[in-house]
CSV table of C-alpha atoms in Angstrom, one decimal:
chain,number,residue,atom,x,y,z
A,163,UNK,CA,-20.4,10.8,22.0
A,164,UNK,CA,-21.2,9.8,18.5
A,165,UNK,CA,-21.8,6.2,17.7
A,166,UNK,CA,-22.8,3.8,14.9
A,167,UNK,CA,-24.7,0.5,15.5
A,168,UNK,CA,-24.9,-2.2,12.8
A,169,UNK,CA,-26.8,-5.4,12.7
A,170,UNK,CA,-24.7,-8.3,13.8
A,171,UNK,CA,-23.6,-10.9,11.3
A,172,UNK,CA,-22.9,-13.0,9.7
A,173,UNK,CA,-25.6,-12.6,7.1
A,174,UNK,CA,-25.9,-15.6,4.8
A,175,UNK,CA,-27.9,-15.3,1.6
A,176,UNK,CA,-28.3,-17.2,-1.6
A,177,UNK,CA,-27.3,-15.6,-4.9
A,178,UNK,CA,-30.0,-13.1,-6.3
A,179,UNK,CA,-31.5,-12.6,-2.8
A,180,UNK,CA,-32.4,-9.2,-1.5
A,181,UNK,CA,-30.0,-7.7,1.0
A,182,UNK,CA,-30.6,-5.3,3.9
A,183,UNK,CA,-28.0,-4.4,6.5
A,184,UNK,CA,-29.3,-2.1,9.2
A,185,UNK,CA,-27.4,0.8,10.5
A,186,UNK,CA,-28.4,3.4,13.0
A,187,UNK,CA,-26.4,6.3,14.4
A,188,UNK,CA,-26.2,8.7,17.3
A,189,UNK,CA,-24.7,12.1,16.6
A,190,UNK,CA,-25.0,15.7,17.5
A,191,UNK,CA,-25.1,18.1,14.6
A,192,UNK,CA,-25.3,16.9,11.0
A,193,UNK,CA,-22.9,14.1,10.3
A,194,UNK,CA,-22.1,12.6,6.9
A,195,UNK,CA,-22.8,8.9,6.5
A,196,UNK,CA,-20.9,6.2,4.6
A,197,UNK,CA,-20.8,2.6,3.8
A,198,UNK,CA,-17.5,0.9,3.2
A,199,UNK,CA,-16.7,-2.6,2.0
A,200,UNK,CA,-13.8,-4.8,3.0
A,201,UNK,CA,-12.9,-7.8,0.9
A,202,UNK,CA,-10.7,-10.5,2.5
A,203,UNK,CA,-7.1,-9.4,3.0
A,204,UNK,CA,-7.8,-5.9,1.7
A,205,UNK,CA,-8.3,-2.4,3.0
A,206,UNK,CA,-11.7,-0.8,3.2
A,207,UNK,CA,-13.2,0.8,0.1
A,208,UNK,CA,-15.7,3.5,0.0
A,209,UNK,CA,-19.0,2.1,-1.3
A,210,UNK,CA,-21.4,5.0,-1.1
A,211,UNK,CA,-22.1,8.1,1.0
A,212,UNK,CA,-24.7,10.7,1.8
A,213,UNK,CA,-24.0,14.1,3.3
A,214,UNK,CA,-27.4,15.4,4.3
A,215,UNK,CA,-30.9,14.2,5.2
A,216,UNK,CA,-32.9,12.5,2.5
A,217,UNK,CA,-29.8,12.1,0.3
A,218,UNK,CA,-29.6,8.6,-1.3
A,219,UNK,CA,-26.1,7.2,-2.0
A,220,UNK,CA,-25.8,4.5,-4.6
A,221,UNK,CA,-23.0,2.5,-6.2
A,222,UNK,CA,-22.7,-1.0,-7.9
A,223,UNK,CA,-26.4,-1.7,-7.2
A,224,UNK,CA,-26.1,-0.8,-3.5
A,225,UNK,CA,-28.2,2.0,-2.1
A,226,UNK,CA,-28.7,3.7,1.2
A,227,UNK,CA,-30.9,6.7,2.2
A,228,UNK,CA,-30.0,9.2,5.0
A,229,UNK,CA,-33.0,9.2,7.3
A,230,UNK,CA,-32.7,11.8,9.9
A,231,UNK,CA,-36.1,11.1,11.5
A,232,UNK,CA,-35.1,7.5,12.3
A,233,UNK,CA,-31.3,8.2,12.5
A,234,UNK,CA,-30.7,5.4,10.0
A,235,UNK,CA,-28.7,4.6,6.9
A,236,UNK,CA,-29.6,1.0,5.9
A,237,UNK,CA,-27.8,-0.6,3.1
A,238,UNK,CA,-29.8,-2.4,0.4
A,239,UNK,CA,-29.2,-4.4,-2.8
A,240,UNK,CA,-31.9,-6.0,-4.9
A,241,UNK,CA,-29.9,-9.0,-6.1
A,242,UNK,CA,-26.7,-10.1,-4.4
A,243,UNK,CA,-23.9,-12.0,-6.1
A,244,UNK,CA,-21.2,-14.3,-4.7
A,245,UNK,CA,-18.7,-11.6,-5.4
A,246,UNK,CA,-20.5,-9.3,-2.8
A,247,UNK,CA,-19.3,-11.6,0.0
A,248,UNK,CA,-17.3,-9.2,2.2
A,249,UNK,CA,-17.5,-7.2,5.5
A,250,UNK,CA,-19.6,-4.1,5.3
A,251,UNK,CA,-19.0,-1.1,7.6
A,252,UNK,CA,-21.4,1.8,8.3
A,253,UNK,CA,-19.6,5.0,9.3
A,254,UNK,CA,-20.3,8.6,10.2
A,255,UNK,CA,-18.1,11.7,10.1
A,256,UNK,CA,-18.9,14.3,12.7
A,257,UNK,CA,-19.9,17.8,11.9
A,258,UNK,CA,-16.4,19.1,12.5
A,259,UNK,CA,-15.3,16.6,9.9
A,260,UNK,CA,-12.0,15.3,11.2
A,261,UNK,CA,-13.1,12.1,12.8
A,262,UNK,CA,-14.9,9.1,11.3
A,263,UNK,CA,-16.5,6.5,13.6
A,264,UNK,CA,-17.1,3.0,12.2
A,265,UNK,CA,-19.7,0.5,13.2
A,266,UNK,CA,-18.6,-3.0,14.1
A,267,UNK,CA,-19.0,-4.4,10.6
A,268,UNK,CA,-21.4,-7.0,9.2
A,269,UNK,CA,-20.0,-10.0,7.4
A,270,UNK,CA,-22.0,-11.1,4.4
A,271,UNK,CA,-21.7,-14.6,2.8
A,272,UNK,CA,-23.4,-15.2,-0.5
A,273,UNK,CA,-23.9,-18.8,-1.6
A,274,UNK,CA,-24.1,-19.8,-5.3
B,117,UNK,CA,0.3,3.2,-9.1
B,118,UNK,CA,-1.1,2.6,-5.6
B,119,UNK,CA,-3.0,5.5,-4.1
B,120,UNK,CA,-2.2,4.8,-0.4
B,121,UNK,CA,0.6,2.4,0.1
B,122,UNK,CA,1.8,0.9,3.4
B,123,UNK,CA,4.9,-1.0,4.2
B,124,UNK,CA,5.4,-3.6,5.3
B,125,UNK,CA,2.3,-5.7,4.6
B,126,UNK,CA,3.2,-8.2,7.3
B,127,UNK,CA,5.3,-7.7,10.4
B,128,UNK,CA,6.1,-10.5,12.9
B,129,UNK,CA,8.2,-9.4,15.8
B,130,UNK,CA,9.0,-10.3,19.4
B,131,UNK,CA,7.6,-8.6,22.5
B,132,UNK,CA,9.7,-5.6,23.6
B,133,UNK,CA,11.0,-4.8,20.1
B,134,UNK,CA,10.5,-1.4,18.4
B,135,UNK,CA,9.1,-1.3,14.9
B,136,UNK,CA,7.8,1.2,12.3
B,137,UNK,CA,5.1,1.2,9.7
B,138,UNK,CA,5.3,3.6,6.8
B,139,UNK,CA,2.5,5.1,4.8
B,140,UNK,CA,2.6,7.2,1.6
B,141,UNK,CA,-0.3,8.7,-0.5
B,142,UNK,CA,0.0,10.1,-4.0
B,143,UNK,CA,-3.5,11.6,-4.1
B,144,UNK,CA,-2.5,15.1,-3.0
B,145,UNK,CA,-4.8,14.7,0.0
B,146,UNK,CA,-4.3,17.0,3.0
B,147,UNK,CA,-5.3,14.7,5.8
B,148,UNK,CA,-4.0,11.3,6.8
B,149,UNK,CA,-5.0,8.8,9.5
B,150,UNK,CA,-4.0,5.7,11.3
B,151,UNK,CA,-6.7,3.1,12.3
B,152,UNK,CA,-6.3,-0.1,14.3
B,153,UNK,CA,-8.5,-3.1,13.4
B,154,UNK,CA,-8.7,-5.9,15.9
B,155,UNK,CA,-9.4,-9.6,15.4
B,156,UNK,CA,-13.1,-8.9,15.5
B,157,UNK,CA,-12.8,-6.4,12.6
B,158,UNK,CA,-13.5,-3.4,15.0
B,159,UNK,CA,-11.9,-0.2,13.7
B,160,UNK,CA,-10.6,2.4,16.0
B,161,UNK,CA,-9.0,5.7,15.0
B,162,UNK,CA,-5.6,6.3,16.5
B,163,UNK,CA,-4.2,9.5,15.0
B,164,UNK,CA,-4.9,12.1,12.3
B,165,UNK,CA,-2.7,14.7,10.7
B,166,UNK,CA,-3.8,17.6,8.5
B,167,UNK,CA,-1.0,19.2,6.5
B,168,UNK,CA,1.6,17.7,8.9
B,169,UNK,CA,-0.2,19.0,12.0
B,170,UNK,CA,-1.6,16.5,14.5
B,171,UNK,CA,-5.3,17.0,14.9
B,172,UNK,CA,-6.6,13.8,16.4
B,173,UNK,CA,-4.7,11.9,19.1
B,174,UNK,CA,-7.0,9.3,20.6
B,175,UNK,CA,-6.4,7.4,23.9
B,176,UNK,CA,-3.5,5.4,22.6
B,177,UNK,CA,-0.5,4.3,24.7
B,178,UNK,CA,2.4,6.7,24.3
B,179,UNK,CA,4.5,3.8,23.0
B,180,UNK,CA,2.8,4.7,19.7
B,181,UNK,CA,4.2,7.8,18.1
B,182,UNK,CA,3.2,9.1,14.7
B,183,UNK,CA,5.4,11.2,12.5
B,184,UNK,CA,4.4,13.2,9.4
B,185,UNK,CA,7.5,14.5,7.6
B,186,UNK,CA,5.3,16.0,4.8
B,187,UNK,CA,1.6,15.8,3.9
B,188,UNK,CA,2.1,12.8,1.7
B,189,UNK,CA,3.7,10.6,4.4
B,190,UNK,CA,2.5,9.4,7.8
B,191,UNK,CA,4.6,6.9,9.7
B,192,UNK,CA,3.8,5.0,12.9
B,193,UNK,CA,6.5,4.0,15.3
B,194,UNK,CA,5.8,1.6,18.1
B,195,UNK,CA,8.1,1.1,21.1
B,196,UNK,CA,8.3,-1.9,23.4
B,197,UNK,CA,5.8,-4.0,21.5
B,198,UNK,CA,3.2,-6.0,23.5
B,199,UNK,CA,1.1,-9.0,22.6
B,200,UNK,CA,-2.0,-6.8,22.7
B,201,UNK,CA,-0.6,-4.7,19.9
B,202,UNK,CA,-1.2,-7.5,17.4
B,203,UNK,CA,-3.7,-6.2,14.9
B,204,UNK,CA,-4.1,-4.9,11.4
B,205,UNK,CA,-3.1,-1.2,11.1
B,206,UNK,CA,-4.6,0.8,8.3
B,207,UNK,CA,-3.5,4.1,6.9
B,208,UNK,CA,-6.0,6.3,5.2
B,209,UNK,CA,-6.2,9.7,3.6
B,210,UNK,CA,-8.9,12.2,2.7
B,211,UNK,CA,-8.9,15.3,0.4
B,212,UNK,CA,-9.1,17.9,3.2
B,213,UNK,CA,-9.8,18.3,6.9
B,214,UNK,CA,-13.4,17.1,6.6
B,215,UNK,CA,-14.1,13.5,6.0
B,216,UNK,CA,-17.1,14.3,3.8
B,217,UNK,CA,-15.4,12.8,0.8
B,218,UNK,CA,-14.7,9.6,2.5
B,219,UNK,CA,-11.4,7.9,3.0
B,220,UNK,CA,-9.0,6.1,0.7
B,221,UNK,CA,-7.4,3.3,2.7
B,222,UNK,CA,-4.2,1.4,2.3
B,223,UNK,CA,-4.2,-2.4,2.2
B,224,UNK,CA,-3.1,-2.7,5.8
B,225,UNK,CA,-0.2,-3.9,7.8
B,226,UNK,CA,-0.8,-7.1,9.8
B,227,UNK,CA,1.3,-6.9,13.0
B,228,UNK,CA,1.9,-10.1,15.0
B,229,UNK,CA,3.7,-9.8,18.3
B,230,UNK,CA,5.0,-13.1,19.6
């Protein structure tokens, strides 16, 4: 079945450091790919998405590119802030579109 | 005005009790979902309704029963609560059957069974 694998956390960075959180997926067909962010005590928020190969999703300085050849959707940010500390989830929606599968989440800590 | 609202936010109850969690969305979305998040933050889909019709029913104990009286509401009733049911339950919605637009999540209901 479809699956999403994310790098294990926690990831600890200093403010203004470069962030990469790796995400790879297994899916039949042509899934849509997403990154969600969860701040403490809150629900998940959609951060960015890409619906076809080579699409780049971006929002709030975060970017991810849908790479079909490597089945990857890595999240990047050039300069993280303390306020970016959260749990980040990579997810895919299957071709049928009714089910979204989430990765295990990666916790990010950013130190001042 | 909260887009997806869940009540209650916290629920502490004893084993064996029956409880309900309510969810309402004011976004005009067609599809609603229940997800369970365990203590390690792992998210697992439980149910999905599209225009009041059940379309996803994962391997969930039949003590869990969803109900969708209209497309803006999706409630979750749990019978005979067990310790292992302790988790955070999230309601979510999306514009239509496909999840291509991504979900809008509620803020969660933290259920603790003692």
